[in-house]
mmCIF file of C-alpha atoms in Angstrom:
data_model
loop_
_atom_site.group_PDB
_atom_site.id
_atom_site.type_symbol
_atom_site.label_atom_id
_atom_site.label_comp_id
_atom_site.label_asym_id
_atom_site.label_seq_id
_atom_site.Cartn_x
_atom_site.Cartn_y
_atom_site.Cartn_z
ATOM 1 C CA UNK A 529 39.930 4.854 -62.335
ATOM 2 C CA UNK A 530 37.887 7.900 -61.808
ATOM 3 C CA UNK A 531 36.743 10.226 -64.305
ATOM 4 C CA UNK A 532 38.228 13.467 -63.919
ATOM 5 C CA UNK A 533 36.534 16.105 -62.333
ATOM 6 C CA UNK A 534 34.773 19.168 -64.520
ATOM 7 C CA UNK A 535 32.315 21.821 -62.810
ATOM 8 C CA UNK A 536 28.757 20.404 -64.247
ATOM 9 C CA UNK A 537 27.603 23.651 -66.005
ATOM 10 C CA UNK A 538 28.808 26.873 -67.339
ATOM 11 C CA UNK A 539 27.447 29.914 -68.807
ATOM 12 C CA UNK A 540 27.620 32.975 -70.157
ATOM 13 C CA UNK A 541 26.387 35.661 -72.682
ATOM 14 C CA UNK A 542 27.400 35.806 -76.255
ATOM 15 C CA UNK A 543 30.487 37.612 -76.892
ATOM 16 C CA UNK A 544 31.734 36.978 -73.385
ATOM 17 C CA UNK A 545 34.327 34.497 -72.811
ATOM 18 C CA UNK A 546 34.292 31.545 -70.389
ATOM 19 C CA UNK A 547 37.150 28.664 -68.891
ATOM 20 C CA UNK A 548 36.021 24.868 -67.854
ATOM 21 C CA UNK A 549 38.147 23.352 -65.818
ATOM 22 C CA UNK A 550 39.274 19.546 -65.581
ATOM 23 C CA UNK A 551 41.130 18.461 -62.844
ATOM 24 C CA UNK A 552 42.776 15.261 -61.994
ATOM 25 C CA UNK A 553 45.964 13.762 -60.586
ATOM 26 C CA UNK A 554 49.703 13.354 -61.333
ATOM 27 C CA UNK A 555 48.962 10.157 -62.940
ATOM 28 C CA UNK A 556 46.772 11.710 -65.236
ATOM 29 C CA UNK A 557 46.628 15.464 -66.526
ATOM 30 C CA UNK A 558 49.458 16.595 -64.221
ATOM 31 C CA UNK A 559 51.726 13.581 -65.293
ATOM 32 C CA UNK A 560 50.764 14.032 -69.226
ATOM 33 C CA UNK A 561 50.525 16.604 -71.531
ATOM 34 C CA UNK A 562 47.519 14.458 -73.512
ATOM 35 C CA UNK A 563 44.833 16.636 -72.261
ATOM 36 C CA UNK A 564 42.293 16.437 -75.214
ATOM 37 C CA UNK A 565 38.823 18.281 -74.789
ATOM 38 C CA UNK A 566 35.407 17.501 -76.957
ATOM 39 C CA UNK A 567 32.669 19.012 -78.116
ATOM 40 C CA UNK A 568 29.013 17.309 -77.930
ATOM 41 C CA UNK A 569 25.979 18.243 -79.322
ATOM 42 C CA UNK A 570 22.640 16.209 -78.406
ATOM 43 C CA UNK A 571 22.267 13.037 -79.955
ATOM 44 C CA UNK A 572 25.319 13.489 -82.023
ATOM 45 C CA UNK A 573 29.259 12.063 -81.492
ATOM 46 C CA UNK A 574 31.543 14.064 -79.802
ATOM 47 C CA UNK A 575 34.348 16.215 -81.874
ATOM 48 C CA UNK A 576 37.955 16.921 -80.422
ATOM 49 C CA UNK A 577 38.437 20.620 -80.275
ATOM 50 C CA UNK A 578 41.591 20.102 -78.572
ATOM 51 C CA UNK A 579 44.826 17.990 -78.400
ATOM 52 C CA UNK A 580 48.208 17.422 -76.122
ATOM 53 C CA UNK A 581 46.743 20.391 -74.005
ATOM 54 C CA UNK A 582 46.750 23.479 -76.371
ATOM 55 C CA UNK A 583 46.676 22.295 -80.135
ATOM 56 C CA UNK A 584 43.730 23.089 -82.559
ATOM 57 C CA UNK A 585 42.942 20.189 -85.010
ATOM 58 C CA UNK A 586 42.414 22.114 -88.633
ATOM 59 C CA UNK A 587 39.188 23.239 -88.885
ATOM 60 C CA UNK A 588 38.507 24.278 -85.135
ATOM 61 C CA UNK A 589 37.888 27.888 -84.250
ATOM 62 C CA UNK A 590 40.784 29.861 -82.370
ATOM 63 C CA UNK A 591 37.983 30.641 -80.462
ATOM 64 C CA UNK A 592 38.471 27.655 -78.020
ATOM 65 C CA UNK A 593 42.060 27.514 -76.726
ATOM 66 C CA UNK A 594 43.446 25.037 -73.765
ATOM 67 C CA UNK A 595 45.875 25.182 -71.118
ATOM 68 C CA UNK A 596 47.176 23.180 -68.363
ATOM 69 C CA UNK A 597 48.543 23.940 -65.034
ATOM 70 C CA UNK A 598 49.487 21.433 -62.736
ATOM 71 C CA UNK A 599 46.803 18.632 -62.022
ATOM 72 C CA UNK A 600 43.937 21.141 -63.523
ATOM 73 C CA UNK A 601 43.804 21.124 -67.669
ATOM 74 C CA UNK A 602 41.158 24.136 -68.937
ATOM 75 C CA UNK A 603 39.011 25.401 -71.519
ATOM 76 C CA UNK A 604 38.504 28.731 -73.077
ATOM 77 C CA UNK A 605 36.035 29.867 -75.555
ATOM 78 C CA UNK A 606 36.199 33.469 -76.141
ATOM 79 C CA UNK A 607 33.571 35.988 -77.849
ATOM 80 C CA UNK A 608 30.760 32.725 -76.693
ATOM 81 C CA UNK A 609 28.486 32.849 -79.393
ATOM 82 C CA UNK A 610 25.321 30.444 -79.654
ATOM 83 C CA UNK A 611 26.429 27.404 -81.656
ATOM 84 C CA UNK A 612 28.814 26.539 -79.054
ATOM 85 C CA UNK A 613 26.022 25.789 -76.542
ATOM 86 C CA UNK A 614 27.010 22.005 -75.963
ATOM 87 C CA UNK A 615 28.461 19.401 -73.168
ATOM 88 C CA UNK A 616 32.279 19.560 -73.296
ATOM 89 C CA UNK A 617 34.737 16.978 -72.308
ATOM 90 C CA UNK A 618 38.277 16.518 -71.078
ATOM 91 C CA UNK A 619 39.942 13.139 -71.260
ATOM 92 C CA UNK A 620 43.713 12.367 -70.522
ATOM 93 C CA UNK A 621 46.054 9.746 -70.837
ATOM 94 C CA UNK A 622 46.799 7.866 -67.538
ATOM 95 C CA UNK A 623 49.621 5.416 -65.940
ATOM 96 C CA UNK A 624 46.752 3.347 -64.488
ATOM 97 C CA UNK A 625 45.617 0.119 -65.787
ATOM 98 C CA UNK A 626 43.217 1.682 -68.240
ATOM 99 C CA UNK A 627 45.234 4.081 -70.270
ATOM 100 C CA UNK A 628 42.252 7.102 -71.051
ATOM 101 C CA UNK A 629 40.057 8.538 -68.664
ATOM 102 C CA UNK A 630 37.189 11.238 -69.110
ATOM 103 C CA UNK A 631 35.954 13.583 -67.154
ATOM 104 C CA UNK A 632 32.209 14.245 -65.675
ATOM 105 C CA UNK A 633 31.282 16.786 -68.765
ATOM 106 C CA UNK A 634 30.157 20.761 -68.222
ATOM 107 C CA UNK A 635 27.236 21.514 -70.465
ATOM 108 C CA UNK A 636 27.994 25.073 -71.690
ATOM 109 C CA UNK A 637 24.521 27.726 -72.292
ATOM 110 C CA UNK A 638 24.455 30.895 -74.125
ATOM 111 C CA UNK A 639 22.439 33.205 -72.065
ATOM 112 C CA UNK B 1080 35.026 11.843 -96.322
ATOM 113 C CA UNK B 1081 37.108 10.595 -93.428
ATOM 114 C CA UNK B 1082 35.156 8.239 -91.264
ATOM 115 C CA UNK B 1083 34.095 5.395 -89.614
ATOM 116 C CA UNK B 1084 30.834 3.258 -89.560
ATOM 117 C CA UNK B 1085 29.863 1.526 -86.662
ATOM 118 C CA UNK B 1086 26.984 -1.397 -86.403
ATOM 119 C CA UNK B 1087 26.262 -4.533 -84.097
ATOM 120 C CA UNK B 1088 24.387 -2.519 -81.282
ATOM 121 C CA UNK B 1089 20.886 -3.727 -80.523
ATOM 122 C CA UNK B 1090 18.564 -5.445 -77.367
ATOM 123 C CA UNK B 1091 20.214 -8.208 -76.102
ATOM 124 C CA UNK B 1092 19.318 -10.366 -72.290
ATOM 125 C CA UNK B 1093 21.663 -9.759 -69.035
ATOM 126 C CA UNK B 1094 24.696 -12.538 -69.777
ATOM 127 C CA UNK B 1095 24.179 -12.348 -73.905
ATOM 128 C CA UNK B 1096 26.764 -11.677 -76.145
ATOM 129 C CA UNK B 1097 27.026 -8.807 -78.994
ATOM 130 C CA UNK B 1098 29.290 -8.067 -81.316
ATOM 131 C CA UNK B 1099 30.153 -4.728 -82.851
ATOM 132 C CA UNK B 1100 31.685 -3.815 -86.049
ATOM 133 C CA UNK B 1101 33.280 -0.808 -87.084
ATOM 134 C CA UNK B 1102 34.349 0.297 -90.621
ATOM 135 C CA UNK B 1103 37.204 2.940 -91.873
ATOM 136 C CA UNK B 1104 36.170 5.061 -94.918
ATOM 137 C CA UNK B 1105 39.076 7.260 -96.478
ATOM 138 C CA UNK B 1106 42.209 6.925 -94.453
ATOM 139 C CA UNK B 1107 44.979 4.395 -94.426
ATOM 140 C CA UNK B 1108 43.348 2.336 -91.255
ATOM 141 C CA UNK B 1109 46.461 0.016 -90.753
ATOM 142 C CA UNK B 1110 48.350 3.220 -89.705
ATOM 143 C CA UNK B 1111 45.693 3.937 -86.636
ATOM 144 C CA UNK B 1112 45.354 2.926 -83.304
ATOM 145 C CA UNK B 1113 40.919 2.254 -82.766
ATOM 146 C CA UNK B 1114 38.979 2.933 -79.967
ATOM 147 C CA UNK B 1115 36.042 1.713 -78.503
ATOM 148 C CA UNK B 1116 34.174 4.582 -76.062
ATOM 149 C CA UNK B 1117 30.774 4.161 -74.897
ATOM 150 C CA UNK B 1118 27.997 7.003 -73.194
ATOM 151 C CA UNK B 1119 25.507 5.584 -71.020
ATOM 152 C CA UNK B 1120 22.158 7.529 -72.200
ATOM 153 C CA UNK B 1121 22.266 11.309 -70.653
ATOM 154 C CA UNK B 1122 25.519 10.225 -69.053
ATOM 155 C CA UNK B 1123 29.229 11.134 -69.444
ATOM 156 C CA UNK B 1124 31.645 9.204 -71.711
ATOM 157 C CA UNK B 1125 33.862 5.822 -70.877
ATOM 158 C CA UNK B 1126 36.594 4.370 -72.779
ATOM 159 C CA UNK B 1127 36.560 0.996 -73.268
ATOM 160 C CA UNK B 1128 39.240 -0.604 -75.291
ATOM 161 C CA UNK B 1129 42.092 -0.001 -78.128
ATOM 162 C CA UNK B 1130 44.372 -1.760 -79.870
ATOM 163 C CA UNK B 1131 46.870 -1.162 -81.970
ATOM 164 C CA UNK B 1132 48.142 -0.649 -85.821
ATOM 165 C CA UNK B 1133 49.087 -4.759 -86.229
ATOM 166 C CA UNK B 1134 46.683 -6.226 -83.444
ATOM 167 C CA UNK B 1135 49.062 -7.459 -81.257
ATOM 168 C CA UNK B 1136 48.418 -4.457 -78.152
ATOM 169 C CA UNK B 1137 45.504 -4.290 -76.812
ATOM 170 C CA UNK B 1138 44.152 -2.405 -73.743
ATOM 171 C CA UNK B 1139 41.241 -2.664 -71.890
ATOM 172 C CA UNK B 1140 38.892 -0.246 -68.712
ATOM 173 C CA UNK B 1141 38.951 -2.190 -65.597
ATOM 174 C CA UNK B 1142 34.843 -2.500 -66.435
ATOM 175 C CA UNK B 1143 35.451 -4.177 -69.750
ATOM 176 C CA UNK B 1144 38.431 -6.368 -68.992
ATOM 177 C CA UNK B 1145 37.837 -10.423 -69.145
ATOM 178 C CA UNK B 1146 33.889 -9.863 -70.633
ATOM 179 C CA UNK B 1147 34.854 -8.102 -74.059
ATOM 180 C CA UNK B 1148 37.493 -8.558 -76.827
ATOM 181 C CA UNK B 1149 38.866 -6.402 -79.343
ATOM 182 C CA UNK B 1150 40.454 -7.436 -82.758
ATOM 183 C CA UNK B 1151 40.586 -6.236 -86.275
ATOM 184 C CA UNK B 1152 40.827 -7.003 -90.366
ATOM 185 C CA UNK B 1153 42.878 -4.311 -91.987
ATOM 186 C CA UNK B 1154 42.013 -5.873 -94.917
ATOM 187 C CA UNK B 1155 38.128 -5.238 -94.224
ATOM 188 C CA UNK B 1156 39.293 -1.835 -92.655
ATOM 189 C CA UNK B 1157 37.430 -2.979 -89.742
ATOM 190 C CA UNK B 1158 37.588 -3.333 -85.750
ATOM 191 C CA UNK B 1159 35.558 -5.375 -84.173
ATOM 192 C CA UNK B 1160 34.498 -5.398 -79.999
ATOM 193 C CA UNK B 1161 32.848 -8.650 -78.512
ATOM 194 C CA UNK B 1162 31.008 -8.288 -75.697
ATOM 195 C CA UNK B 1163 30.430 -11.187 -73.784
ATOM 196 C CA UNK B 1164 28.598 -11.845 -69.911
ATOM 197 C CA UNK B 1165 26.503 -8.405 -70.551
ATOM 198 C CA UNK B 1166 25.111 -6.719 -67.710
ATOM 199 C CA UNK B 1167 22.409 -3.812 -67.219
ATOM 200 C CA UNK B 1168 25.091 -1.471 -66.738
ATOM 201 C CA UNK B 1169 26.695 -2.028 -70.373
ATOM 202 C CA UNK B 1170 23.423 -0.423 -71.673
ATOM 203 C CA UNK B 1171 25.192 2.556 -73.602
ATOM 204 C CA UNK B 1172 25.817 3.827 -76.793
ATOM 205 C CA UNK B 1173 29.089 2.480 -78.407
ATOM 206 C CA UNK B 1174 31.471 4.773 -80.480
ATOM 207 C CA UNK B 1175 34.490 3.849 -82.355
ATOM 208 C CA UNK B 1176 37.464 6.663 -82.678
ATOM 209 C CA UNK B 1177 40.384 6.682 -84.186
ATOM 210 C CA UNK B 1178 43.213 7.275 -81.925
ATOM 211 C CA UNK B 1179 47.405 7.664 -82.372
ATOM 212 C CA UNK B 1180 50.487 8.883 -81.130
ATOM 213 C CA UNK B 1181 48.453 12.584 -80.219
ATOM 214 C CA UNK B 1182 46.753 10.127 -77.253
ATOM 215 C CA UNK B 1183 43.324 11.700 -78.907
ATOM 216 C CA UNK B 1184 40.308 10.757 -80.683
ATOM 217 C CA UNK B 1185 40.054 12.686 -83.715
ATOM 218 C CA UNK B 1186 37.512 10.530 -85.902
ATOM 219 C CA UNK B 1187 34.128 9.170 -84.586
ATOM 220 C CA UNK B 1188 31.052 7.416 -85.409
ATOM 221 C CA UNK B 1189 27.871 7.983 -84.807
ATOM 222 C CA UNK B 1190 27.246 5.284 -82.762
ATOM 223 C CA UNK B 1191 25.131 1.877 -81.978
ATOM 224 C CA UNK B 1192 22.981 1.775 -79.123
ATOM 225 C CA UNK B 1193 23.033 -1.333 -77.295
ATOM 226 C CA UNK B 1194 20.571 -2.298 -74.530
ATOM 227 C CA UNK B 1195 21.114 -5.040 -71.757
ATOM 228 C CA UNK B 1196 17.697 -5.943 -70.202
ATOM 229 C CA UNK B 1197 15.068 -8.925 -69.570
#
């Protein structure tokens, strides 16, 4: 199974908003609408920002939002500000024999 | 506070064995699907292996299948992973998650590094 496929860096300036894509197949994000996304700080665990493609877990900022269209699953953080300067990660549920995948990650900088 | 605890990780010789434990803190963990993802250092993330509420489904990457085991103790609030026939390439650190019917991994550890190397 191969990890789904996310540009390897994004930036932009603080208040600005920016989209990372993951794309993948029809067995994966096109065939599911478990399109999750995570954010990762250095040295620290990852956090899920979102879930089934567009929901916000409580406690995560309406500032990130997600969408899906077709095989390609994206990321939005508007009004970028600083603390969300961090690798971010899609993962979706698959029909192949191992049921998650991940994608490559797209470290995110604040100009 | 929700979470979960891992431990186990550590140095261990290509074709060693390693188990690692993970511990629930604050939610009813009999109700959860667990996870086992790992991140090779400065590298992207990899699931692993789940199972489910009662033990009796469990799921396994292509990479992990026939080497490692998964079980639990909801009793102890605990899943374990066994890792047996360790190569180089299962140098990574090893998270547990919670995961569920949302397909996501909402709750995670902090990690235990394990290393794979003469």
């Amino acid at each position: 199974q191969s990890a789904l496929t996310q540009s390897a860096s994004v930036s932009g300036s603080p208040g600005q908003s920016i989209t990372i894509s993951c794309t993948g197949t029809n067995s994966d994000v096109g065939g599911y609408n478990y399109v999750s996304w995570y954010q990762q700080y250095p040295g620290k665990a990852p956090k899920l920002m979102i879930y089934e493609v567009t929901n916000r877990p409580s406690g995560v900022s309406n500032r990130f939002s997600g969408s899906k269209s077709g095989n390609t699953a994206s990321l939005t953080i508007s009004g970028l500000q600083a603390e969300d300067e961090a690798d971010y990660y899609c993962s979706s549920y698959t029909s192949a024999s191992t049921p998650y995948v991940f994608g490559s990650g797209t470290k995110v900088t604040v100009l | 506070e929700v979470q979960v605890v891992e431990s186990g990780g550590g140095l261990v010789q290509p074709g060693g064995s390693l188990r690692l434990s993970c511990t629930s803190f604050e939610f009813t963990f009999s109700d959860f699907w667990m996870d086992w993802v790992r991140q090779d250092p400065g590298m992207g993330l990899e699931w692993v292996a789940n199972i489910n509420q009662d033990g009796s489904v469990k799921n396994f990457a292509d990479s992990a299948r026939g080497r490692f085991a998964i079980s639990r103790d909801n009793a102890k609030n605990s899943v374990y992973l066994q890792m047996n026939s360790l190569r180089p390439e299962d140098t990574a650190v090893y998270y547990c998650a919670r995961g569920g019917k949302l397909h996501a991994f909402d709750v995670w550890g902090q990690g235990t590094l394990v290393t794979v190397s003469s």
